[in-house]
PDB file of N, CA and C in Angstrom:
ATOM      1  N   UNK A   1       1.973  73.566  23.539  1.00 40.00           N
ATOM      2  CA  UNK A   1       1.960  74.009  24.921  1.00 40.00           C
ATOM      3  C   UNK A   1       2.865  73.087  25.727  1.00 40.00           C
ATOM      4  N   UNK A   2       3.538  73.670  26.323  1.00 43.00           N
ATOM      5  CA  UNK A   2       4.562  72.613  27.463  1.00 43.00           C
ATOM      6  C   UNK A   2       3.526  71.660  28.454  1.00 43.00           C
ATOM      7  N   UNK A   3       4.355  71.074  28.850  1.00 46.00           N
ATOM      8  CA  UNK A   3       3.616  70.316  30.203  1.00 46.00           C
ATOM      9  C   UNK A   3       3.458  71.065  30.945  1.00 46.00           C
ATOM     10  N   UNK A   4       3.817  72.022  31.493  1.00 51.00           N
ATOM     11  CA  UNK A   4       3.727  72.309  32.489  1.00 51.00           C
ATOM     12  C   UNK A   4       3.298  74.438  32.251  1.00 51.00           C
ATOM     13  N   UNK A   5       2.046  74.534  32.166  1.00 57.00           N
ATOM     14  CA  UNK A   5       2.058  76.077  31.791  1.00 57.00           C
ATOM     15  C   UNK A   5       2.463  76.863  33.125  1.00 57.00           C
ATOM     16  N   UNK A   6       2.692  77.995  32.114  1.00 62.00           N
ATOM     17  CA  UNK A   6       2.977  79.078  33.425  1.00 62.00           C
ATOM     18  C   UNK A   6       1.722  79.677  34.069  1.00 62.00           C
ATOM     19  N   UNK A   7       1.683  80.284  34.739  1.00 66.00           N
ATOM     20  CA  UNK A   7       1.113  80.397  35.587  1.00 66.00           C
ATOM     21  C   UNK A   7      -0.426  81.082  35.202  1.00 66.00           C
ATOM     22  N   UNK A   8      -0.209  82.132  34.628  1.00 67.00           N
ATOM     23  CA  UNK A   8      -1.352  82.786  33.677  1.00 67.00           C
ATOM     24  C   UNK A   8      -2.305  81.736  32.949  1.00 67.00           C
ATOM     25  N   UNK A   9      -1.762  81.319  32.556  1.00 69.00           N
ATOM     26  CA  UNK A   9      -2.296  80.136  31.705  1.00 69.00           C
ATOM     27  C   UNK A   9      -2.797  79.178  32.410  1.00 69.00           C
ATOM     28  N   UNK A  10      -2.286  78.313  33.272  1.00 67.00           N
ATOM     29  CA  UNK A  10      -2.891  77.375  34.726  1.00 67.00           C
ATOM     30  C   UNK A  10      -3.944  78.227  35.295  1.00 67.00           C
ATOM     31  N   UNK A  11      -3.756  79.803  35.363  1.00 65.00           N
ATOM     32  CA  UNK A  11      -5.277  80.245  35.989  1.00 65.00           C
ATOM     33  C   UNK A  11      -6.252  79.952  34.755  1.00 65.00           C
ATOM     34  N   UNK A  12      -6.385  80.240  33.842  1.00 66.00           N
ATOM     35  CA  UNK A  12      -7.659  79.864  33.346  1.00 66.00           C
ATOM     36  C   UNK A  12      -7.772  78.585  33.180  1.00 66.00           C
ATOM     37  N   UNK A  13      -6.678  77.784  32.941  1.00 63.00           N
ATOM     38  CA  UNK A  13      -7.398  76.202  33.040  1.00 63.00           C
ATOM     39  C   UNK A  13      -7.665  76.042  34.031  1.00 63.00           C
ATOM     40  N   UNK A  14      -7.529  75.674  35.460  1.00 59.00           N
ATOM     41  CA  UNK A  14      -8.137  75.449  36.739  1.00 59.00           C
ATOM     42  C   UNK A  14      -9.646  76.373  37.257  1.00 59.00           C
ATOM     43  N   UNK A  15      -9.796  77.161  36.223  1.00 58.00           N
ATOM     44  CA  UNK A  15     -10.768  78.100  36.627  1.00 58.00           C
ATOM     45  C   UNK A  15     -11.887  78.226  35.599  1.00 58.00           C
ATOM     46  N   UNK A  16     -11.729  77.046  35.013  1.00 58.00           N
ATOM     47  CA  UNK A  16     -12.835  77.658  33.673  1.00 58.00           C
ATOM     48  C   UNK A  16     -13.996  77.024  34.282  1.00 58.00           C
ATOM     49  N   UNK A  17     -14.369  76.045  34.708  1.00 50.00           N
ATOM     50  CA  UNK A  17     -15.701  75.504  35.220  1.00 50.00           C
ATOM     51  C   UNK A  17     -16.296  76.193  36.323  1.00 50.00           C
ATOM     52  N   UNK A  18     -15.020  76.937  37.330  1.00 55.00           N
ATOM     53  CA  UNK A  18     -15.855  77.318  38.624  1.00 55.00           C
ATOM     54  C   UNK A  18     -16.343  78.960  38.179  1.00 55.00           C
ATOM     55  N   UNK A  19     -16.296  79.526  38.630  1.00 59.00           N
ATOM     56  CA  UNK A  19     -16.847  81.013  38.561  1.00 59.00           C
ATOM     57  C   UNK A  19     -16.202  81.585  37.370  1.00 59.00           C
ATOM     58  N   UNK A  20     -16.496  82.618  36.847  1.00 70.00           N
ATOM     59  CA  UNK A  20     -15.979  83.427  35.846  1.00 70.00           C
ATOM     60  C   UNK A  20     -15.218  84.271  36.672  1.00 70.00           C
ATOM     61  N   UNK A  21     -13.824  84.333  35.715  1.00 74.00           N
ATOM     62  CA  UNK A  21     -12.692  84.687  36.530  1.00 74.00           C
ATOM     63  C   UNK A  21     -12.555  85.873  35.545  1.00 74.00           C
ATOM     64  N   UNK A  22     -12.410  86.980  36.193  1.00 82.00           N
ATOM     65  CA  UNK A  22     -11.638  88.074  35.466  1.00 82.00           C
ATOM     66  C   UNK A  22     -10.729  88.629  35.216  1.00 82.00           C
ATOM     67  N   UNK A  23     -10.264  89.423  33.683  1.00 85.00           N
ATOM     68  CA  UNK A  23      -9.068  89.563  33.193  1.00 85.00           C
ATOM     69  C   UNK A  23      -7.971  90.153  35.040  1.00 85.00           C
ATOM     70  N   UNK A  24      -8.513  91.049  35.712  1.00 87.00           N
ATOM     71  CA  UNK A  24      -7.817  91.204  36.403  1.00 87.00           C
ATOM     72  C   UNK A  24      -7.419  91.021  37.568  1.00 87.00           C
ATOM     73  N   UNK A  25      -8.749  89.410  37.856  1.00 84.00           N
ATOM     74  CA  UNK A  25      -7.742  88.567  39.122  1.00 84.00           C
ATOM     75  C   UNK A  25      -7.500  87.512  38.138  1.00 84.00           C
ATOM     76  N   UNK A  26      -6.352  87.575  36.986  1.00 82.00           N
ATOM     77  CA  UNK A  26      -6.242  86.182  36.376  1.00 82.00           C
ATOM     78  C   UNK A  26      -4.572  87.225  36.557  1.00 82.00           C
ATOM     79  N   UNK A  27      -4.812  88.691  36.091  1.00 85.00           N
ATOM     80  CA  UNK A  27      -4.148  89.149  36.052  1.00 85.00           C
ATOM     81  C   UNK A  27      -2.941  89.360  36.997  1.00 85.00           C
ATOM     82  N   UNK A  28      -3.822  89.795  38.297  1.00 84.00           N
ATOM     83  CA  UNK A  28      -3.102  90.107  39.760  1.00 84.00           C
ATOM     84  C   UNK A  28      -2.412  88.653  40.198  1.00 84.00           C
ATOM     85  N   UNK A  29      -3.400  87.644  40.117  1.00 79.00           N
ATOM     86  CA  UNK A  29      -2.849  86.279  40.656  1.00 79.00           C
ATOM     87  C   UNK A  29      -1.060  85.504  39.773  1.00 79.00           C
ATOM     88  N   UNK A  30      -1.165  86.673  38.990  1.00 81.00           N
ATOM     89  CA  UNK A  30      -0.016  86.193  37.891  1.00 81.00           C
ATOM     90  C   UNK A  30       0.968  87.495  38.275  1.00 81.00           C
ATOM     91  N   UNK A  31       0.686  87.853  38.918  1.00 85.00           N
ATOM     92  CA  UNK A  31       1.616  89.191  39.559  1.00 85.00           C
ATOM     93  C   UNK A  31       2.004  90.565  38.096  1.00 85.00           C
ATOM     94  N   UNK A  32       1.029  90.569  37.255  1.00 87.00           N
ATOM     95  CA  UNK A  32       1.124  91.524  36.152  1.00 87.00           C
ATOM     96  C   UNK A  32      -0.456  92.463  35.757  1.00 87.00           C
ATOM     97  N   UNK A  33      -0.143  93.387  35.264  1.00 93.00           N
ATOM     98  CA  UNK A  33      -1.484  94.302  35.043  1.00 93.00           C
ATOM     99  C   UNK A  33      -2.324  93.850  34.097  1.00 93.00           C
ATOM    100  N   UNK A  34      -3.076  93.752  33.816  1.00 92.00           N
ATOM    101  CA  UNK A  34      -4.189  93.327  32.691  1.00 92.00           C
ATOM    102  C   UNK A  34      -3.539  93.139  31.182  1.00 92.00           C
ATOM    103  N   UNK A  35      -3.282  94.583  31.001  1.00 95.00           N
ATOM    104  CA  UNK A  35      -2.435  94.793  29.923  1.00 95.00           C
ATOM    105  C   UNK A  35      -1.224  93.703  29.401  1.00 95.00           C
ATOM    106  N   UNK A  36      -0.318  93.988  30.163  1.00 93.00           N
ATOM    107  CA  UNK A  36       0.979  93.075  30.325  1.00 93.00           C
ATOM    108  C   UNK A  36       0.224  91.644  30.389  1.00 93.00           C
ATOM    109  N   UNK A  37      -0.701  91.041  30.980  1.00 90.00           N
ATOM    110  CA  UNK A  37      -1.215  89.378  30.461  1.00 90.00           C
ATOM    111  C   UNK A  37      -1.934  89.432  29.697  1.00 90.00           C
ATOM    112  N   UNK A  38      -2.371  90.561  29.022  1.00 92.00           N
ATOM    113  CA  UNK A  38      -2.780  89.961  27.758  1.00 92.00           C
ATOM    114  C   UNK A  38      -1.866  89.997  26.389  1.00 92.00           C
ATOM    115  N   UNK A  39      -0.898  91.057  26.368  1.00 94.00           N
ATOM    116  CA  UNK A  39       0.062  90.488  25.642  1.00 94.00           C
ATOM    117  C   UNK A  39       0.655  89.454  25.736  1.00 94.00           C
ATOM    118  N   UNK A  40       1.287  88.933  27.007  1.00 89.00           N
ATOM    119  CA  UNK A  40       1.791  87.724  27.458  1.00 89.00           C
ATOM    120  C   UNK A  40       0.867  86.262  26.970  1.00 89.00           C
ATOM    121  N   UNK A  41      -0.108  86.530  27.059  1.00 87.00           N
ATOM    122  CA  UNK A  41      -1.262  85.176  27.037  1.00 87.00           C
ATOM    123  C   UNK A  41      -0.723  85.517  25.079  1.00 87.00           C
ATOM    124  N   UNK A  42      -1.400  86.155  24.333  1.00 92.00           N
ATOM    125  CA  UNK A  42      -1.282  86.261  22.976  1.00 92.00           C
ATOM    126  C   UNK A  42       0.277  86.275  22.263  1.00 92.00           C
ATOM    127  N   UNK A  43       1.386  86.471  23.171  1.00 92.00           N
ATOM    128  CA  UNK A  43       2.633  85.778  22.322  1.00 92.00           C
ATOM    129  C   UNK A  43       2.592  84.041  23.382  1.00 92.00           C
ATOM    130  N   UNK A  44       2.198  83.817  24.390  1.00 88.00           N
ATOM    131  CA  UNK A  44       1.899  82.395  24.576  1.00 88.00           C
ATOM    132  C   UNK A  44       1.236  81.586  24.355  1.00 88.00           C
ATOM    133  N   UNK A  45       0.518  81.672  23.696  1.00 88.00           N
ATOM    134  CA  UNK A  45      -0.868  80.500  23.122  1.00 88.00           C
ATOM    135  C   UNK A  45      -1.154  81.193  22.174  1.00 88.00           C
ATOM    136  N   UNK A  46      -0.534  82.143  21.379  1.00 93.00           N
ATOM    137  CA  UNK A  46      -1.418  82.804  20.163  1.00 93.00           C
ATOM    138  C   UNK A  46      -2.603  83.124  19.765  1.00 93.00           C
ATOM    139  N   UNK A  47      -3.463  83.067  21.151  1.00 92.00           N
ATOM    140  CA  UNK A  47      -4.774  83.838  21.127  1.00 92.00           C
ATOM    141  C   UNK A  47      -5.022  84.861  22.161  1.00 92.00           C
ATOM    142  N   UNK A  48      -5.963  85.482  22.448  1.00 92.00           N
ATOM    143  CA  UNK A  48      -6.525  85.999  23.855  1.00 92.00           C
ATOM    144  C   UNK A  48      -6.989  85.294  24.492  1.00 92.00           C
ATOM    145  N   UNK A  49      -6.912  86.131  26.007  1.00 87.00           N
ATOM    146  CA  UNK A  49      -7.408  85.096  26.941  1.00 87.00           C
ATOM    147  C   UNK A  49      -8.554  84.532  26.904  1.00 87.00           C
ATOM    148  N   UNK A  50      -9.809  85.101  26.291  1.00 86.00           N
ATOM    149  CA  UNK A  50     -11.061  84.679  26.050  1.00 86.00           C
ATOM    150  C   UNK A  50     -11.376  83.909  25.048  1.00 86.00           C
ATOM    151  N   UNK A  51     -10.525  84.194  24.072  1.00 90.00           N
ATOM    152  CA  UNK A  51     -10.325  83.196  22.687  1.00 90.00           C
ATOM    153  C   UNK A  51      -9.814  81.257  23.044  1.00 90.00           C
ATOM    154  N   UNK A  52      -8.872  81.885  24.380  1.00 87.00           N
ATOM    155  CA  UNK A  52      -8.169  80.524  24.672  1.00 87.00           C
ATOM    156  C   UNK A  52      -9.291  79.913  25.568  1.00 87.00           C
ATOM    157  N   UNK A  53      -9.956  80.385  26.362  1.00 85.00           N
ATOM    158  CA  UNK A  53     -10.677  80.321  26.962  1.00 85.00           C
ATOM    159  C   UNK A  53     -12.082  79.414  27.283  1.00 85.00           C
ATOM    160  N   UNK A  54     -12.555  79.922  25.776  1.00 88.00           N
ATOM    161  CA  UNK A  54     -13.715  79.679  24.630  1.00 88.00           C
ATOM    162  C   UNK A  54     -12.980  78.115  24.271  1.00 88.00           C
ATOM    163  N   UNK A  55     -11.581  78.277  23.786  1.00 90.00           N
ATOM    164  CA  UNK A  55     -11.691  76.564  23.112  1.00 90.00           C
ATOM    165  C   UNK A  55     -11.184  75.714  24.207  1.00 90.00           C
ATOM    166  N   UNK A  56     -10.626  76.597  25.104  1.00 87.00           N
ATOM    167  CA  UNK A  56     -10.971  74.831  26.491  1.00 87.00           C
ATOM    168  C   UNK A  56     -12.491  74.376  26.729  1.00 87.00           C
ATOM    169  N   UNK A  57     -12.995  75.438  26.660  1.00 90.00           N
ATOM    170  CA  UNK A  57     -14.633  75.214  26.705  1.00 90.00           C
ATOM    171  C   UNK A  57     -15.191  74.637  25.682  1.00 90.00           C
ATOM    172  N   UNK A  58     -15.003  74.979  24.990  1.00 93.00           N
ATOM    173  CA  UNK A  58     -15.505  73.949  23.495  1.00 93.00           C
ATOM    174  C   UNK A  58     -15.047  72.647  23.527  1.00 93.00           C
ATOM    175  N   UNK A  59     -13.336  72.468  23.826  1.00 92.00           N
ATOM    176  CA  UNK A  59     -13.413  70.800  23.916  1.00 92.00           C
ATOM    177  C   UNK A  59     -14.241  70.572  25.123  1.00 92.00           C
ATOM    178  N   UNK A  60     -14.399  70.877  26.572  1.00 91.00           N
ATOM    179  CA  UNK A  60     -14.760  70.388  27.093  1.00 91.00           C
ATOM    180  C   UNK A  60     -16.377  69.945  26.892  1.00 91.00           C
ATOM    181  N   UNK A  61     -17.288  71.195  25.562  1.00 94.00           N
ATOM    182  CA  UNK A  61     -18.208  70.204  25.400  1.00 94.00           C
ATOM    183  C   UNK A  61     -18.303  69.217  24.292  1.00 94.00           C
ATOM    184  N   UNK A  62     -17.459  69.674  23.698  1.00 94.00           N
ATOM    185  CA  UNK A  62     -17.079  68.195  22.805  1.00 94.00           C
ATOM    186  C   UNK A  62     -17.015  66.752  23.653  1.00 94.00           C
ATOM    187  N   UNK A  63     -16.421  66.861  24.097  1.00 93.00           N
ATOM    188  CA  UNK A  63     -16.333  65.709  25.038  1.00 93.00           C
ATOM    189  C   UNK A  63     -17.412  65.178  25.499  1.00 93.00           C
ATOM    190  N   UNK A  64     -18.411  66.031  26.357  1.00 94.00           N
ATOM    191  CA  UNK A  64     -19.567  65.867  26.568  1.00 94.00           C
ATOM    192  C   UNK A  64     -20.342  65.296  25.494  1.00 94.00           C
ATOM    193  N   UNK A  65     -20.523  65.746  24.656  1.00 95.00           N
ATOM    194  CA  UNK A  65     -21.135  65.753  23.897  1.00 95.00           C
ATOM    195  C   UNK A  65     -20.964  64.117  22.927  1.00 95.00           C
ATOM    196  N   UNK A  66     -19.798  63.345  23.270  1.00 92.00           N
ATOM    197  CA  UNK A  66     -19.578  62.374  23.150  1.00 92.00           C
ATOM    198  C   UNK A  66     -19.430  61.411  23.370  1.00 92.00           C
ATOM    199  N   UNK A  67     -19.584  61.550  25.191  1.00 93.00           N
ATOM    200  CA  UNK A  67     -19.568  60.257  26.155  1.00 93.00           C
ATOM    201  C   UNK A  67     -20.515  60.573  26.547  1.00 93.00           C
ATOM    202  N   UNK A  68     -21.685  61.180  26.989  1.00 92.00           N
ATOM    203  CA  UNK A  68     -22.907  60.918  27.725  1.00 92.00           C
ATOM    204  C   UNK A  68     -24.107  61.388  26.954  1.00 92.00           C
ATOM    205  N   UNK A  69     -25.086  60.835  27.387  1.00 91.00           N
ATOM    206  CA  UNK A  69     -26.562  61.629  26.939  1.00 91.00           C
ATOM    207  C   UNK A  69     -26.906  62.864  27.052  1.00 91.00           C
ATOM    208  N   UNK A  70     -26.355  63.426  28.263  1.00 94.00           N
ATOM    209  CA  UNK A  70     -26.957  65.064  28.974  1.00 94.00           C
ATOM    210  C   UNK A  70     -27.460  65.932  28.014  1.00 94.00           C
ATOM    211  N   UNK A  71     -28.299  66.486  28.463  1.00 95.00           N
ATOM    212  CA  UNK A  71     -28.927  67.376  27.025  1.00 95.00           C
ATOM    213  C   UNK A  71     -27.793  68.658  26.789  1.00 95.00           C
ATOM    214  N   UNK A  72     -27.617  69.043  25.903  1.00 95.00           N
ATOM    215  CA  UNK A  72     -27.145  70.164  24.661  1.00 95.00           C
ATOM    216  C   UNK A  72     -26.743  71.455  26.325  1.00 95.00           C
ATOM    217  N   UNK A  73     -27.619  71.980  26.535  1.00 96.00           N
ATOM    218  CA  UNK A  73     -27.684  72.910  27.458  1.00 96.00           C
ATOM    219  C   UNK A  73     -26.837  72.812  28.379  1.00 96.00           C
ATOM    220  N   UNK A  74     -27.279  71.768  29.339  1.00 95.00           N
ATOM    221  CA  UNK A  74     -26.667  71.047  30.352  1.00 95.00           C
ATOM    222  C   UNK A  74     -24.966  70.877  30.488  1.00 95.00           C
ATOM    223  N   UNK A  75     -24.443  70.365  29.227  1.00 95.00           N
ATOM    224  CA  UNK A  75     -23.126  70.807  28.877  1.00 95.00           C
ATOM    225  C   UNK A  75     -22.634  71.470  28.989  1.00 95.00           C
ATOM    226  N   UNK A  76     -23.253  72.685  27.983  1.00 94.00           N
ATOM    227  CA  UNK A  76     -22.994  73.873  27.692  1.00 94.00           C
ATOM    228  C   UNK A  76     -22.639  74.725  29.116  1.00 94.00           C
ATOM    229  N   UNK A  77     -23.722  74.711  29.676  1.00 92.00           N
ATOM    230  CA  UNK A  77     -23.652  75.058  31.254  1.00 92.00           C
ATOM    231  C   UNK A  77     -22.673  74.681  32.164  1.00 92.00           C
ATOM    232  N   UNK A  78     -22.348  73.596  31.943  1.00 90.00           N
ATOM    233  CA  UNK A  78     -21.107  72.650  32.688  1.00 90.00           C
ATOM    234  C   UNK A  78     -20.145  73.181  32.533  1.00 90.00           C
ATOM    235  N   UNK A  79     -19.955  73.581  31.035  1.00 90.00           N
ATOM    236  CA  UNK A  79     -18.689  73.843  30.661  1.00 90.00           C
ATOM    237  C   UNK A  79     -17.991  75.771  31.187  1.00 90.00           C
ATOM    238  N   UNK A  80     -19.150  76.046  31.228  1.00 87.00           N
ATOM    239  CA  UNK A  80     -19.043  77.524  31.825  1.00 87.00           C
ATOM    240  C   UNK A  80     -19.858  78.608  30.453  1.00 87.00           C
ATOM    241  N   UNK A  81     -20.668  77.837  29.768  1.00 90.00           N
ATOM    242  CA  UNK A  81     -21.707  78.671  28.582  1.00 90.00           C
ATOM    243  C   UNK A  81     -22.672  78.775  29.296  1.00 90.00           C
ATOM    244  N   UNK A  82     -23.046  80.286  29.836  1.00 87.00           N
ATOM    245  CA  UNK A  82     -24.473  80.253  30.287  1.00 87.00           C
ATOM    246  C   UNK A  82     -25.332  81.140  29.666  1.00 87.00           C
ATOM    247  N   UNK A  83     -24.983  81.517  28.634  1.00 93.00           N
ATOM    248  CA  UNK A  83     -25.951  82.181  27.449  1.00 93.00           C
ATOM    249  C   UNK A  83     -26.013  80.890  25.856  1.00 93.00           C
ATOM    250  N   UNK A  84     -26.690  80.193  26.308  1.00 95.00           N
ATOM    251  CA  UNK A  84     -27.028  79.575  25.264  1.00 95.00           C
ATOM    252  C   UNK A  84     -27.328  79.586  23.763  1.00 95.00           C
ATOM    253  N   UNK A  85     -27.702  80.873  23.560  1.00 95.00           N
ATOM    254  CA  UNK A  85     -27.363  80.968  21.699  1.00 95.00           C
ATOM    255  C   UNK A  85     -26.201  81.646  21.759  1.00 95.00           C
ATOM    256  N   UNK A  86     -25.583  82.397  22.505  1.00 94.00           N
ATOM    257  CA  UNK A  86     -23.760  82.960  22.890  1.00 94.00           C
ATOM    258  C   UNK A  86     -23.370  81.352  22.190  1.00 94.00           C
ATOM    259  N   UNK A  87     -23.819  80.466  22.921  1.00 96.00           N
ATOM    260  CA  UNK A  87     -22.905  79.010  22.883  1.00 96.00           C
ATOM    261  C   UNK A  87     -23.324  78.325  21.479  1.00 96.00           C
ATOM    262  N   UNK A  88     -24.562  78.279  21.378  1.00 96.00           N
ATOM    263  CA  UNK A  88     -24.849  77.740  19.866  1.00 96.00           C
ATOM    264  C   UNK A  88     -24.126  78.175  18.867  1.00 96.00           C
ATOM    265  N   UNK A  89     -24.319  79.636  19.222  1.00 96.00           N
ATOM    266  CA  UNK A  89     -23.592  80.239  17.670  1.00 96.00           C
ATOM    267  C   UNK A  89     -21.647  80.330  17.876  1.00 96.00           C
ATOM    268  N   UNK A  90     -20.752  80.164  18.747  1.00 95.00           N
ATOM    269  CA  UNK A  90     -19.443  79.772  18.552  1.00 95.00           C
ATOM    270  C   UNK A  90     -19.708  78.738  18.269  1.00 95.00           C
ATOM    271  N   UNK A  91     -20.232  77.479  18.952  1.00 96.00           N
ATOM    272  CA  UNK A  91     -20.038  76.163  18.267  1.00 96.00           C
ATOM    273  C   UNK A  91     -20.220  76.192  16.691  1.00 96.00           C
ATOM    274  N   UNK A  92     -21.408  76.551  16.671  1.00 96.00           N
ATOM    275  CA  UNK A  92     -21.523  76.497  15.181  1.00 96.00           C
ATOM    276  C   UNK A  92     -20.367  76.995  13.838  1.00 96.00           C
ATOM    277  N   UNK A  93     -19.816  78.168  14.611  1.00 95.00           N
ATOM    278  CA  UNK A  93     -18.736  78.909  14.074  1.00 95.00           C
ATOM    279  C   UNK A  93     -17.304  77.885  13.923  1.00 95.00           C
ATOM    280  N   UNK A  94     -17.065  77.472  15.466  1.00 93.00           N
ATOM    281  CA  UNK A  94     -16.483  76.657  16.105  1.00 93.00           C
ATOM    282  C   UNK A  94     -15.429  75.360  14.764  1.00 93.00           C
ATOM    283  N   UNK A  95     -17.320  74.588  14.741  1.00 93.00           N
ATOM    284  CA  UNK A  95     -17.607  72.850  14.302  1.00 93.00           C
ATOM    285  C   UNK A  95     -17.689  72.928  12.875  1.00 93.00           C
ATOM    286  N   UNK A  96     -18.526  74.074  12.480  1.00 94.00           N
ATOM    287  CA  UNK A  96     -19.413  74.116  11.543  1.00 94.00           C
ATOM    288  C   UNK A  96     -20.511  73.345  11.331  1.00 94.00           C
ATOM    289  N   UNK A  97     -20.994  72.854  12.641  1.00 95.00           N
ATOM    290  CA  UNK A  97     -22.258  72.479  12.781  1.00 95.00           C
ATOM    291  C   UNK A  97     -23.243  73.265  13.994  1.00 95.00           C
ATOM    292  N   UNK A  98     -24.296  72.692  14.220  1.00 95.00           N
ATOM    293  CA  UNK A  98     -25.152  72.570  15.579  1.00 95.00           C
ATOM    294  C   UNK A  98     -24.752  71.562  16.454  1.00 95.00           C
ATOM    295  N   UNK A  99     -24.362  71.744  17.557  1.00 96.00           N
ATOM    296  CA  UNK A  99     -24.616  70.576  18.417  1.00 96.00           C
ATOM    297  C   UNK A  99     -24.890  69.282  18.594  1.00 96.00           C
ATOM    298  N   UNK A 100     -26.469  69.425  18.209  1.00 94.00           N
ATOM    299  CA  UNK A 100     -27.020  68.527  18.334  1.00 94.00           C
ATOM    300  C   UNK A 100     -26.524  67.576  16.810  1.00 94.00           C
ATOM    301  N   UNK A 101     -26.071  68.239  15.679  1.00 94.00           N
ATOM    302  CA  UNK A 101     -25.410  67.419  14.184  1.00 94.00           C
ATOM    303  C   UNK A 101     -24.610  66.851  14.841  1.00 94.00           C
ATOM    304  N   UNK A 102     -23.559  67.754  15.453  1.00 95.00           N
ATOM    305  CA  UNK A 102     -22.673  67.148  15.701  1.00 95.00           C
ATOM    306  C   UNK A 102     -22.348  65.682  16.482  1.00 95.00           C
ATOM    307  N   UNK A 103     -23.001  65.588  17.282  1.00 92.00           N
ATOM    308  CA  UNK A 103     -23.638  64.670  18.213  1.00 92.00           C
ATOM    309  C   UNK A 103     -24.089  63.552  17.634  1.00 92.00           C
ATOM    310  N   UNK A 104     -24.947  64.002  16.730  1.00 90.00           N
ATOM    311  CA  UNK A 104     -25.470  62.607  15.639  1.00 90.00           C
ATOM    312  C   UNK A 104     -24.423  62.295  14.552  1.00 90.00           C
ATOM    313  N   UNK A 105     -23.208  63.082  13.870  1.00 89.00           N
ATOM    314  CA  UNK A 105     -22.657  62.804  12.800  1.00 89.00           C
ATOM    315  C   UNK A 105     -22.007  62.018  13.799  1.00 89.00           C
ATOM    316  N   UNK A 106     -21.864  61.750  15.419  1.00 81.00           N
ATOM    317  CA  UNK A 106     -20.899  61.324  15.928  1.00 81.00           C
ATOM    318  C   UNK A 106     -21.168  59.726  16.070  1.00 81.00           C
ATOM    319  N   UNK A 107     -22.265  59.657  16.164  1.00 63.00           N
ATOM    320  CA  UNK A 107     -23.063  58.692  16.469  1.00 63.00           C
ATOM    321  C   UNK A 107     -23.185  57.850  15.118  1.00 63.00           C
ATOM    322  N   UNK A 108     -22.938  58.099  14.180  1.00 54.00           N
ATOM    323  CA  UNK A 108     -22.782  57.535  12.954  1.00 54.00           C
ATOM    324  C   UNK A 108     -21.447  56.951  12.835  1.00 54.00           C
ATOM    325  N   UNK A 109     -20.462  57.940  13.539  1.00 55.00           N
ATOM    326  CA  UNK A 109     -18.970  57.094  13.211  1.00 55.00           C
ATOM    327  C   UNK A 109     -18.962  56.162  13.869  1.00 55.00           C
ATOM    328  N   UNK A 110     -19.249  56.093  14.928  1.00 51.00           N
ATOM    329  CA  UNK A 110     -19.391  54.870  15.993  1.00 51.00           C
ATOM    330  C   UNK A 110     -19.581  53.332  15.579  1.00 51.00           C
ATOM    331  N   UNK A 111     -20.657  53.754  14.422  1.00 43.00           N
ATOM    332  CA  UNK A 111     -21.173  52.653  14.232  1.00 43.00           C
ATOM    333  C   UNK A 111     -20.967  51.429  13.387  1.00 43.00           C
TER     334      UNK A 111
END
């Protein structure tokens, strides 16, 4: 990814924590129809927008999940997961763990 994304792409990163943004004000705000950004997003990042979406969200609870205590949920929530086995089961897909493994296998490297 460049330094500097275009514009489509800057909407969902600036927007993944606050409200759920939809395909077609991610769309309009990028001056193209739904259609046209989602081809655009998938020859630019080689996923869909929800696919790309999903793994800013995933690092961001990775992260979590590695500098603070906050419980499992709490993260998850932070990060913009508010269906909680929705979120268990990509991570799991994700990591190939649970969460909470993950968290502890992490806690082992540390040490």
């Amino acid at each position: 990814m460049p330094a500097q994304d275009p514009a489509p792409v800057s909407a969902v990163r600036m927007n993944l924590c606050g409200r759920k943004l939809t395909l077609g004000e991610i769309a309009s705000s990028a001056g193209m129809s739904p259609a046209a950004l989602c081809r655009y997003f998938r020859r630019r990042t080689g996923r869909t927008v929800s696919e790309y979406a999903n793994a800013l969200r995933m690092a961001r609870v990775c992260n979590g999940l590695m500098h603070t205590d906050q419980p499992v949920a709490r993260i998850a929530a932070e990060a913009g997961f508010h269906n909680l086995s929705h979120f268990n089961r990509l991570f799991r897909l994700t990591t190939g763990m649970t969460p909470t493994a993950y968290r502890r296998n992490l806690g082992l490297c540390r040490e």
